[in-house]
Each structure stands twice: as C-alpha cells, then as structure tokens.
PDB file of C-alpha atoms in Angstrom:
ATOM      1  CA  UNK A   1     127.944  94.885  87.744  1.00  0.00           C
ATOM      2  CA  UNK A   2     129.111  97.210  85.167  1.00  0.00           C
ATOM      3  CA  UNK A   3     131.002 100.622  86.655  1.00  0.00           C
ATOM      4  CA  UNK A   4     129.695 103.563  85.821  1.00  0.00           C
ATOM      5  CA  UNK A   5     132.608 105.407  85.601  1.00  0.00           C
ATOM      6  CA  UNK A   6     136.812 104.288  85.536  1.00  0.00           C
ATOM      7  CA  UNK A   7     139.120 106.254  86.927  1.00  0.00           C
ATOM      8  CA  UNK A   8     142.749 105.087  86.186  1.00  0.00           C
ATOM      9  CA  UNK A   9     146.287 105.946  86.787  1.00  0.00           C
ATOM     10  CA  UNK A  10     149.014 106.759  84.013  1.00  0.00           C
ATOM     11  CA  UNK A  11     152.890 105.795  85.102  1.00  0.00           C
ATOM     12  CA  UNK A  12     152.904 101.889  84.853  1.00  0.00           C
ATOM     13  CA  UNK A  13     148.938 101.692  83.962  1.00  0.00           C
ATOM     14  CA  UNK A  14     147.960 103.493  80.286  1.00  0.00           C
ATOM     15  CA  UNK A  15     152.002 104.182  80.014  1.00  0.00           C
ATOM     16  CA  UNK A  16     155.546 103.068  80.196  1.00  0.00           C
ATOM     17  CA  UNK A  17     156.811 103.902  84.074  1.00  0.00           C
ATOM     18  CA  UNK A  18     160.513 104.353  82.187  1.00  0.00           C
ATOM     19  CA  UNK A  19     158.943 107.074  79.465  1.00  0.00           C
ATOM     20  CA  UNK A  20     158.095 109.033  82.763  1.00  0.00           C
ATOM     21  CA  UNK A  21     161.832 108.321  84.762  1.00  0.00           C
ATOM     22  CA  UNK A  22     163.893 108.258  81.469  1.00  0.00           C
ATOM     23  CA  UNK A  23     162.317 111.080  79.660  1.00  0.00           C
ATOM     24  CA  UNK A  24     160.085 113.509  81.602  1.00  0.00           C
ATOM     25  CA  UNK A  25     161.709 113.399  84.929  1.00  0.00           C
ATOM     26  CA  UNK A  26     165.232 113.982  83.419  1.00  0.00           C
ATOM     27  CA  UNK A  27     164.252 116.664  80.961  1.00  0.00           C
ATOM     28  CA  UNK A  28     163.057 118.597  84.165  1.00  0.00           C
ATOM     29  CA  UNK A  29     165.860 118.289  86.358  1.00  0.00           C
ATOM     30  CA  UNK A  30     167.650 119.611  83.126  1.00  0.00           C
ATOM     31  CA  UNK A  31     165.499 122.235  82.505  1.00  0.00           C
ATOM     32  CA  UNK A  32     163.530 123.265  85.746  1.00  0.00           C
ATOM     33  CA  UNK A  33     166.478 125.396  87.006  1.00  0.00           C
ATOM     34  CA  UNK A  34     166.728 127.806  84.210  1.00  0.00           C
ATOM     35  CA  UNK A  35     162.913 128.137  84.381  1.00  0.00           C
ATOM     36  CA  UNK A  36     162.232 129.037  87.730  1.00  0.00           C
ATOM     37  CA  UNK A  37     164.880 131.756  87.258  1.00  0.00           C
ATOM     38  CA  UNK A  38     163.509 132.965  84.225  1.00  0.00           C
ATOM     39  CA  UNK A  39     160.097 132.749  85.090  1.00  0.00           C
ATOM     40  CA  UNK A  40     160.100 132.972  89.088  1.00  0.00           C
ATOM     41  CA  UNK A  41     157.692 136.381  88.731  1.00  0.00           C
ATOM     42  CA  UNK A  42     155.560 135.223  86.873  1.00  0.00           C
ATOM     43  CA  UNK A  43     152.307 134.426  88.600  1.00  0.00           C
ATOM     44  CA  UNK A  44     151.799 130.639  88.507  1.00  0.00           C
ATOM     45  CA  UNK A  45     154.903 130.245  88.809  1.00  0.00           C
ATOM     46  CA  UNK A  46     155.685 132.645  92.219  1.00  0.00           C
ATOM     47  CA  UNK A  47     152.321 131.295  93.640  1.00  0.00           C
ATOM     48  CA  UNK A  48     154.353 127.765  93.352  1.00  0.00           C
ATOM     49  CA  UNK A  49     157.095 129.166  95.270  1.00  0.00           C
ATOM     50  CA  UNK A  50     155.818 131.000  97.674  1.00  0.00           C
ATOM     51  CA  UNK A  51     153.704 127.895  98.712  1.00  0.00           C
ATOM     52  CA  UNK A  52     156.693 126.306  99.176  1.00  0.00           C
ATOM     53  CA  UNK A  53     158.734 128.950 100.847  1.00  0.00           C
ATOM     54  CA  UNK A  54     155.928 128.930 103.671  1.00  0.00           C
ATOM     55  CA  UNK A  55     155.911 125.248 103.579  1.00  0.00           C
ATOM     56  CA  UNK A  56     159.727 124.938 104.097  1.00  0.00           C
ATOM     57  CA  UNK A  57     160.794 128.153 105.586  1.00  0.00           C
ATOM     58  CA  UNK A  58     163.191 128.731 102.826  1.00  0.00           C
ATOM     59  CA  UNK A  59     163.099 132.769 102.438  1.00  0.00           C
ATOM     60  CA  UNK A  60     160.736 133.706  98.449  1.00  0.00           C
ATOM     61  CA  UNK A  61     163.553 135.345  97.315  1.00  0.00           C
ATOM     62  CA  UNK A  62     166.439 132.849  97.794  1.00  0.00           C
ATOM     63  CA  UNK A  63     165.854 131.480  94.606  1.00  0.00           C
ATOM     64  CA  UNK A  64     168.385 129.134  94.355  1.00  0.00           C
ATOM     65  CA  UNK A  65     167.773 127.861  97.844  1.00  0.00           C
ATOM     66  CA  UNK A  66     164.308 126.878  96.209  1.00  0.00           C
ATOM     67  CA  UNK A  67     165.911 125.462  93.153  1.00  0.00           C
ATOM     68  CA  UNK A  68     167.794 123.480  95.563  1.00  0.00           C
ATOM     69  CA  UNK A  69     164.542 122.215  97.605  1.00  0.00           C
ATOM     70  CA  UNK A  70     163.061 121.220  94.034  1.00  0.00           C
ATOM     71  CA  UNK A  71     165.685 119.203  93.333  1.00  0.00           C
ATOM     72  CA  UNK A  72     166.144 117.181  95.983  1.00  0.00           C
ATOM     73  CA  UNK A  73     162.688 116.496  95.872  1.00  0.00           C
ATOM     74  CA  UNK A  74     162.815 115.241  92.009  1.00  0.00           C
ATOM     75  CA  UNK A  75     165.568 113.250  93.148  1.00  0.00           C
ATOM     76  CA  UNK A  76     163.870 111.233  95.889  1.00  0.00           C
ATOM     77  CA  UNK A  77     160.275 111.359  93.763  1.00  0.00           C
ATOM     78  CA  UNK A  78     158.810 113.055  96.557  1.00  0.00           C
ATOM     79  CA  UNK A  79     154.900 113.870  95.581  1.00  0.00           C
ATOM     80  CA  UNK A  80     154.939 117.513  96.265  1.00  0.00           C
ATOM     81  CA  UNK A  81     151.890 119.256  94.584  1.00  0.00           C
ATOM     82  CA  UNK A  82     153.694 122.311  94.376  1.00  0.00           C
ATOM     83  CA  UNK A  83     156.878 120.474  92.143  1.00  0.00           C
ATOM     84  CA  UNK A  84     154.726 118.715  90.244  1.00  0.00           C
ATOM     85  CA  UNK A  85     152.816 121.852  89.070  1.00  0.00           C
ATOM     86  CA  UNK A  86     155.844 123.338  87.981  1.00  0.00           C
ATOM     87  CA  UNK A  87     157.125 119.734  86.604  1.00  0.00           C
ATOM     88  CA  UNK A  88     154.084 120.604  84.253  1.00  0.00           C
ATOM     89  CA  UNK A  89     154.984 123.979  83.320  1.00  0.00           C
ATOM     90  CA  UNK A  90     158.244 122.677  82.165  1.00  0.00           C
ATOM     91  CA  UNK A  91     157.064 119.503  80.437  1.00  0.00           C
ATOM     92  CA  UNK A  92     155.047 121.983  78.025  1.00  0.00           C
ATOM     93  CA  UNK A  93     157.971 123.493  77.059  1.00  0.00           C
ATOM     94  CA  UNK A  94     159.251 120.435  75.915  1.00  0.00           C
ATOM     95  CA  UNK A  95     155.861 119.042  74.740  1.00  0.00           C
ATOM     96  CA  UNK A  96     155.174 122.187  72.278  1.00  0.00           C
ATOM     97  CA  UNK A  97     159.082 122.162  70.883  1.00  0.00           C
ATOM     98  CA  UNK A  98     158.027 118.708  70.319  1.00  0.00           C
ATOM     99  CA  UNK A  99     160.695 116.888  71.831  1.00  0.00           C
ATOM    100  CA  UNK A 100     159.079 114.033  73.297  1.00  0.00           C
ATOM    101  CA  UNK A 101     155.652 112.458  72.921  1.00  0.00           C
ATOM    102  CA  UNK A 102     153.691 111.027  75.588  1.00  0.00           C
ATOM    103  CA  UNK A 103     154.082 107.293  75.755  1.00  0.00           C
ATOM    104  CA  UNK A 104     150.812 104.978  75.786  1.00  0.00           C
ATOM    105  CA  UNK A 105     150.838 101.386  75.357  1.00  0.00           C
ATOM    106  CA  UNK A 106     148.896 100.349  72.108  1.00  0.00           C
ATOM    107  CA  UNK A 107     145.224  98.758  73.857  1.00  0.00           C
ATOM    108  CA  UNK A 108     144.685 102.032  75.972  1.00  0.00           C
ATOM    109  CA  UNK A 109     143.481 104.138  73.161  1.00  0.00           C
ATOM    110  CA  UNK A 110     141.117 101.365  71.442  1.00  0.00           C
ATOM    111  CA  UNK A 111     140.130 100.035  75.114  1.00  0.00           C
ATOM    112  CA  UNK A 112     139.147 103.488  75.966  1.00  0.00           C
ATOM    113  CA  UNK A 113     136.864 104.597  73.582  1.00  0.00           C
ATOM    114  CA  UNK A 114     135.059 101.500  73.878  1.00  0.00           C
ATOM    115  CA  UNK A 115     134.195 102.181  77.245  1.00  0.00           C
ATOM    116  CA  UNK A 116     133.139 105.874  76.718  1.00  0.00           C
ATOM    117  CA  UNK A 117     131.212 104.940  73.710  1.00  0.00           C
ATOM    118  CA  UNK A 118     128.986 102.145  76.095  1.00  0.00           C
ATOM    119  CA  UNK A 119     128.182 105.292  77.993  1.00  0.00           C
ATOM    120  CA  UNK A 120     131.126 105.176  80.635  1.00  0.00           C
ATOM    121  CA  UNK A 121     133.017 108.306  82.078  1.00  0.00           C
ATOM    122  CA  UNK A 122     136.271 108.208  82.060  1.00  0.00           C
ATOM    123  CA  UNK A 123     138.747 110.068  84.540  1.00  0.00           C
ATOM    124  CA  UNK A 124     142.640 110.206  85.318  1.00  0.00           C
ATOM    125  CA  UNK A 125     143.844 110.593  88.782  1.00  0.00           C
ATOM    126  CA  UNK A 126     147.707 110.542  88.938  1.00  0.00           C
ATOM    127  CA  UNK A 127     150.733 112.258  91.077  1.00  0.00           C
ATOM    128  CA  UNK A 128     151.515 114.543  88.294  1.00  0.00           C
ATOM    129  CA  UNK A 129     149.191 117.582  88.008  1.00  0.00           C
ATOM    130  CA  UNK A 130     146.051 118.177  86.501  1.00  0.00           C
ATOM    131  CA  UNK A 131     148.063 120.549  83.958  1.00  0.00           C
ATOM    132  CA  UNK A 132     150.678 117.653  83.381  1.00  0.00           C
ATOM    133  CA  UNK A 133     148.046 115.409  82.783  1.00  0.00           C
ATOM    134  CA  UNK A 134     146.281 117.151  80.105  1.00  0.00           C
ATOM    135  CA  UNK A 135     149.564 117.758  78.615  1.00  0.00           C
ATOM    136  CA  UNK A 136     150.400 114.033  78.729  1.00  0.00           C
ATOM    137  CA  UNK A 137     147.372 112.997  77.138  1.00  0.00           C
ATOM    138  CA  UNK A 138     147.055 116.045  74.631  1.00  0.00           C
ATOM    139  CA  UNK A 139     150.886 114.601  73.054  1.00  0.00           C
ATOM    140  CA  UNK A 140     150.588 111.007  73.171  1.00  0.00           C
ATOM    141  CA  UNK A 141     152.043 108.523  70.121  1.00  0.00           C
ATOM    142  CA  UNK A 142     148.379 107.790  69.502  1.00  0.00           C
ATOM    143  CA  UNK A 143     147.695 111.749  69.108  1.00  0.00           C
ATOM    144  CA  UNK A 144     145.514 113.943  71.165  1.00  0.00           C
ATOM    145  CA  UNK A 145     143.567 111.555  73.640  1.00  0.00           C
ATOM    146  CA  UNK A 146     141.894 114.102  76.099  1.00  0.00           C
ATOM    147  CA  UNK A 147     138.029 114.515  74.699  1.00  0.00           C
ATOM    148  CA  UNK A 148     138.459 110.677  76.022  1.00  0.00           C
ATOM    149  CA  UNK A 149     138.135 112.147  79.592  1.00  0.00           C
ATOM    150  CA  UNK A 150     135.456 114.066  81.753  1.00  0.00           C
ATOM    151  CA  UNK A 151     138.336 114.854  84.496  1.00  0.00           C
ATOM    152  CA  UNK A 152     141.578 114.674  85.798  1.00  0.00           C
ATOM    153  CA  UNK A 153     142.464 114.014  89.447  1.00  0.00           C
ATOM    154  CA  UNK A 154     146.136 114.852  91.080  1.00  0.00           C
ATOM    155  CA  UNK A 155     147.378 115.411  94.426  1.00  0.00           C
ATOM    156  CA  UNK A 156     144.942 118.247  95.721  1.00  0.00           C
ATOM    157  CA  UNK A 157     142.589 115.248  96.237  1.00  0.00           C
ATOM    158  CA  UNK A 158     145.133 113.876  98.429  1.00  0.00           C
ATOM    159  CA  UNK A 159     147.812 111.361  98.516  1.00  0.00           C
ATOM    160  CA  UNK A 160     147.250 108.089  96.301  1.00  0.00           C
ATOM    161  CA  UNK A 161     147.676 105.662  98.901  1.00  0.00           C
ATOM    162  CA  UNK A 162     145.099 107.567 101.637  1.00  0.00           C
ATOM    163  CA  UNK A 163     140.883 105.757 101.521  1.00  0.00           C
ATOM    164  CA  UNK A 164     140.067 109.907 101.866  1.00  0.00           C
ATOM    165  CA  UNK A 165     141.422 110.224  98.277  1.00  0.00           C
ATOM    166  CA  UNK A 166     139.198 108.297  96.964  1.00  0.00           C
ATOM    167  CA  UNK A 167     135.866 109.417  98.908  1.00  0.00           C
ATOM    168  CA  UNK A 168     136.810 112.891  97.550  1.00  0.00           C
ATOM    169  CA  UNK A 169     137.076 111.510  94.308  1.00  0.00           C
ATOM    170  CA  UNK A 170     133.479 109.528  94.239  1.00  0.00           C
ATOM    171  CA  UNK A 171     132.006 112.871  95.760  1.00  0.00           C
ATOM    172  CA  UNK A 172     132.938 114.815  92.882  1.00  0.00           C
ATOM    173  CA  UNK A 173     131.889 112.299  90.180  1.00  0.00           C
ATOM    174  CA  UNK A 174     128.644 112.105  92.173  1.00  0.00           C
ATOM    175  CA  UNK A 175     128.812 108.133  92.909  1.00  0.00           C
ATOM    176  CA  UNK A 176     128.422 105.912  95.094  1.00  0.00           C
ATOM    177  CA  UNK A 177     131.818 104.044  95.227  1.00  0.00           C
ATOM    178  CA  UNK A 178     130.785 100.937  94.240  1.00  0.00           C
ATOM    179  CA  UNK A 179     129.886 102.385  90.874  1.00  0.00           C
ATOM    180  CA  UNK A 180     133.513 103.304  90.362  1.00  0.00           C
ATOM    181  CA  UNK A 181     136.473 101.142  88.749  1.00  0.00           C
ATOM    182  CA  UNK A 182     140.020 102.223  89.608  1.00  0.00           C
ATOM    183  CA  UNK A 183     142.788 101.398  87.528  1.00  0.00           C
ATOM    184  CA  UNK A 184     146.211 100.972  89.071  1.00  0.00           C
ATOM    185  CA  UNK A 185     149.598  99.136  88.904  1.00  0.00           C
ATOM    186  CA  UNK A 186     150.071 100.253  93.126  1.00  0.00           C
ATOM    187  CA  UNK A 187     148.468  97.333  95.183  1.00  0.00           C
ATOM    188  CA  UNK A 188     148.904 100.239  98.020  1.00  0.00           C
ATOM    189  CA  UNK A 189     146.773 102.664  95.742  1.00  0.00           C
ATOM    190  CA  UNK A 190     143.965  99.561  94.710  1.00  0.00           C
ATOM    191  CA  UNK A 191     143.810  98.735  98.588  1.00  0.00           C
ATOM    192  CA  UNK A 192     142.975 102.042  99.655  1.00  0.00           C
ATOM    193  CA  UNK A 193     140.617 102.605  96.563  1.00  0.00           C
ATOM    194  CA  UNK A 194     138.466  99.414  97.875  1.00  0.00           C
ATOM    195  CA  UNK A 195     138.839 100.423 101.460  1.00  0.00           C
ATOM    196  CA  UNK A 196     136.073 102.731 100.360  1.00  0.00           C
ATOM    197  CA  UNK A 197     133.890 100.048  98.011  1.00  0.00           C
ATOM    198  CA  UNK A 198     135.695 100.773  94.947  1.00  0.00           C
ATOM    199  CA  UNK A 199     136.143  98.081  92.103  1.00  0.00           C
ATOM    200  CA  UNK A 200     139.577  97.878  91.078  1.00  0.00           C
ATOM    201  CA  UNK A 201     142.234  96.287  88.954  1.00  0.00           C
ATOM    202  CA  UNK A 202     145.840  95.721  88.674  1.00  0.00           C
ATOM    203  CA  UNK A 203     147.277  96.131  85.718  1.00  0.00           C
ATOM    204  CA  UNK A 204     150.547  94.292  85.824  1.00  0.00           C
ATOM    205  CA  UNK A 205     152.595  94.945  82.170  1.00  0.00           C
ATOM    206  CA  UNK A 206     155.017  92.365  81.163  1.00  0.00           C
ATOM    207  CA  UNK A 207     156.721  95.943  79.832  1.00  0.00           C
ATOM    208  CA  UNK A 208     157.216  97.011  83.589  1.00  0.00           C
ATOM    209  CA  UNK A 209     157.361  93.594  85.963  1.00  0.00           C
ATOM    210  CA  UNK A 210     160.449  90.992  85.679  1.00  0.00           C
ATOM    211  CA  UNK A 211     157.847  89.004  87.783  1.00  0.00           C
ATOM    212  CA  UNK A 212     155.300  86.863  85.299  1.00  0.00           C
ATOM    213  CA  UNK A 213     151.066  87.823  86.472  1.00  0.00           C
ATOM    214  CA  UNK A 214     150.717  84.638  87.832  1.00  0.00           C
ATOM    215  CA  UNK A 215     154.064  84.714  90.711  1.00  0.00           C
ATOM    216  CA  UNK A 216     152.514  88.000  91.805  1.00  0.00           C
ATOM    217  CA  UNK A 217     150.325  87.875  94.786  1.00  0.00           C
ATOM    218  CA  UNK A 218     147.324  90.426  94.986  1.00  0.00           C
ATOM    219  CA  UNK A 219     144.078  91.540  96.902  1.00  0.00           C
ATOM    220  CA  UNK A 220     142.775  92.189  93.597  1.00  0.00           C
ATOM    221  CA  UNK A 221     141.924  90.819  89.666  1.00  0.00           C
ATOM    222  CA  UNK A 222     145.109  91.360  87.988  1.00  0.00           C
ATOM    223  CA  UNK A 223     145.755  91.641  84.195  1.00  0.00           C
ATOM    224  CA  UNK A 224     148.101  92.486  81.545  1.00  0.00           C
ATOM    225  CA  UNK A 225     146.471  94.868  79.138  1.00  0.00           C
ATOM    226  CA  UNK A 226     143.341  97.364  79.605  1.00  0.00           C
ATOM    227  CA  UNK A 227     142.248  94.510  76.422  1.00  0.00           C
ATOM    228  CA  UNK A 228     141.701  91.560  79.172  1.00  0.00           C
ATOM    229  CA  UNK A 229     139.192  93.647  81.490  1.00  0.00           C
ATOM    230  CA  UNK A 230     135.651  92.466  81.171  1.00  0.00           C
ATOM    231  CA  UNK A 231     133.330  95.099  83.056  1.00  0.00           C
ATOM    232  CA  UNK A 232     130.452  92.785  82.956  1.00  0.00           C
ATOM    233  CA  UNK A 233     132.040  90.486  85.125  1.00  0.00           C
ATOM    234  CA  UNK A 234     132.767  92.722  87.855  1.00  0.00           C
TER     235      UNK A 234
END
C-alpha cells in the first residue's frame, strides 16, 4: 500500500556521504574555532555551550577547553546535538559566501516532486540539525529544494538507530507507522525504523558502496536510485 508520507535521510541517501566528510565536515573543523570565539556571547551560540559545559563539566568560560571538546568530537563523528547545531551555524557562513553547494544526486529532485505532487508529505530526519538541514537543502546544485518538505527531523527526536526515534517521529506526523516510508542507506537505522511498522528502503549508491546491490545482504528492499522505488508495490 502506498505511504502516506516518506521520511528520508541525506548523507549516503539524497547526497554524496564524501560532499558531507570532504567538504562540510572539513570546512568546520577549519572554521568552527574562530567562530565560537567570535561569537561565544552570542545567544544561540552560548546556549550551545553552556549545554555542553553542564554536559561535560568543562567550566562556560574556558573557551578553548570547549573548542577542544568540539573537536574531538568532529573528529570521531560523534552525534552531539549540541555540535551539530553549531556545525550549522558555521556551514551558513560558508553556504551564504557561496563556497560550496549542497550536493544531491540527479533523481532526488525529479523523484521528489513526483511524490509530493501524488499528494505525499515529505520529511528529512538526519544527524545534522534541523538548521543544517534547511541550509543543505536551501543550497543544493539543483537550487533551493525546501518547499519540497513539510519537516525536518534531527537528533532531538533521538538517536537514528533507537525504535523510540521513530515512534516520536510517526506521533508528530500524526500516523500510524505503517503509513510511513523511511529512506536510509543505515541497515541499523531501516531496522529500527521497522521495529516500529515502518516501510523502509535501502538505498545502496554505486557512488558510495565498492560492494555491487546484489553481494549486499539486507532485511530490507534495496535499490540504487530514489528512480527504482515503486510505492505501489509496497
């Protein structure tokens, strides 16, 4: 049965995982330092901070300390909401200088509208913040792609790999879970998406896997391109 609504991931899904690495990761580790310092009372940005000064026990106003913290944690890719919000606050920067566009692989855009025009809502729920995601999809190489999307998950809703993620996501969207489609290239994420009676989908680009689609094993329909789903044969 047709979904009612599709909620998919970005890094490895609608976009190249090495645009994300290669580009936006390392223009933050380049550029986060400087930022924080410059910007550290400033109100989003101190409410960041202090979150993770009480988190950590690293004193507010050792700066650098936090700097430090922030760091390390780019450097292992730990999912800390409070890095990727300012990850996102630094990624504008760099977005409006117009540095770097957002990278999206040619079928998402067309694939997309298609779906929202036959009535489906479409959402994003991703690691990076809500802020970073609007900001991904407001610079892409296929232009601004947000009025494609009712809402934008991150991290407040909980880690991607956790079935509670994904309840909290079908209560806000109002649906049963069952009426949802997840998009994913994480067989971790799909699992705990269908945990919960989620349809999902692995998208597995040739762009991002030295492993052909048909070596991988799955628990779940696996494809290539957002141009090979058929959502009437869910």
């Amino acid at each position: 049965m047709k979904p009612i609504a599709i909620v998919t991931d970005i890094e490895g899904t609608t976009s190249s995982i090495r645009f994300v690495k290669d580009v936006l990761f390392v223009y933050a580790e380049q550029f986060l330092p400087d930022f924080i310092r410059d910007h550290k009372d400033e109100r989003d940005v101190a409410r960041q901070l202090r979150a993770i000064s009480d988190n950590t026990g690293i004193p507010y106003r050792n700066t650098e300390a936090l700097i430090a913290q922030l760091l390390e944690w780019m450097r292992a890719d730990e999912k800390v909401t409070e890095l990727k919000a300012l990850q996102g606050m630094v990624w504008e920067q760099g977005y409006q200088r117009g540095e770097y566009q957002a990278h999206v692989y040619p079928d998402v855009p067309e694939r997309l509208q298609a779906w929202l025009d036959d009535g489906i809502n479409l959402y994003v729920y991703s690691s990076g913040s809500e802020k970073a995601q609007r900001l991904f999809m407001r610079y892409t190489n296929f232009g601004d792609l947000r009025l494609l999307f009712a809402g934008y998950f991150d991290t407040n809703m909980g880690a991607k790999q956790e079935k509670a993620s994904y309840q909290a996501i079908a209560e806000w969207v109002a649906l049963a879970p069952e009426d949802i489609l997840f998009l994913s290239d994480i067989e971790g994420e799909l699992d705990a998406a269908a945990s919960i009676g989620m349809k999902t989908i692995r998208v597995v680009r040739p762009q991002e896997s030295d492993t052909p689609i048909q070596d991988i094993a799955s628990n779940h329909q696996m494809v290539s391109s957002f141009a090979e789903i058929d959502l009437e044969a869910l």
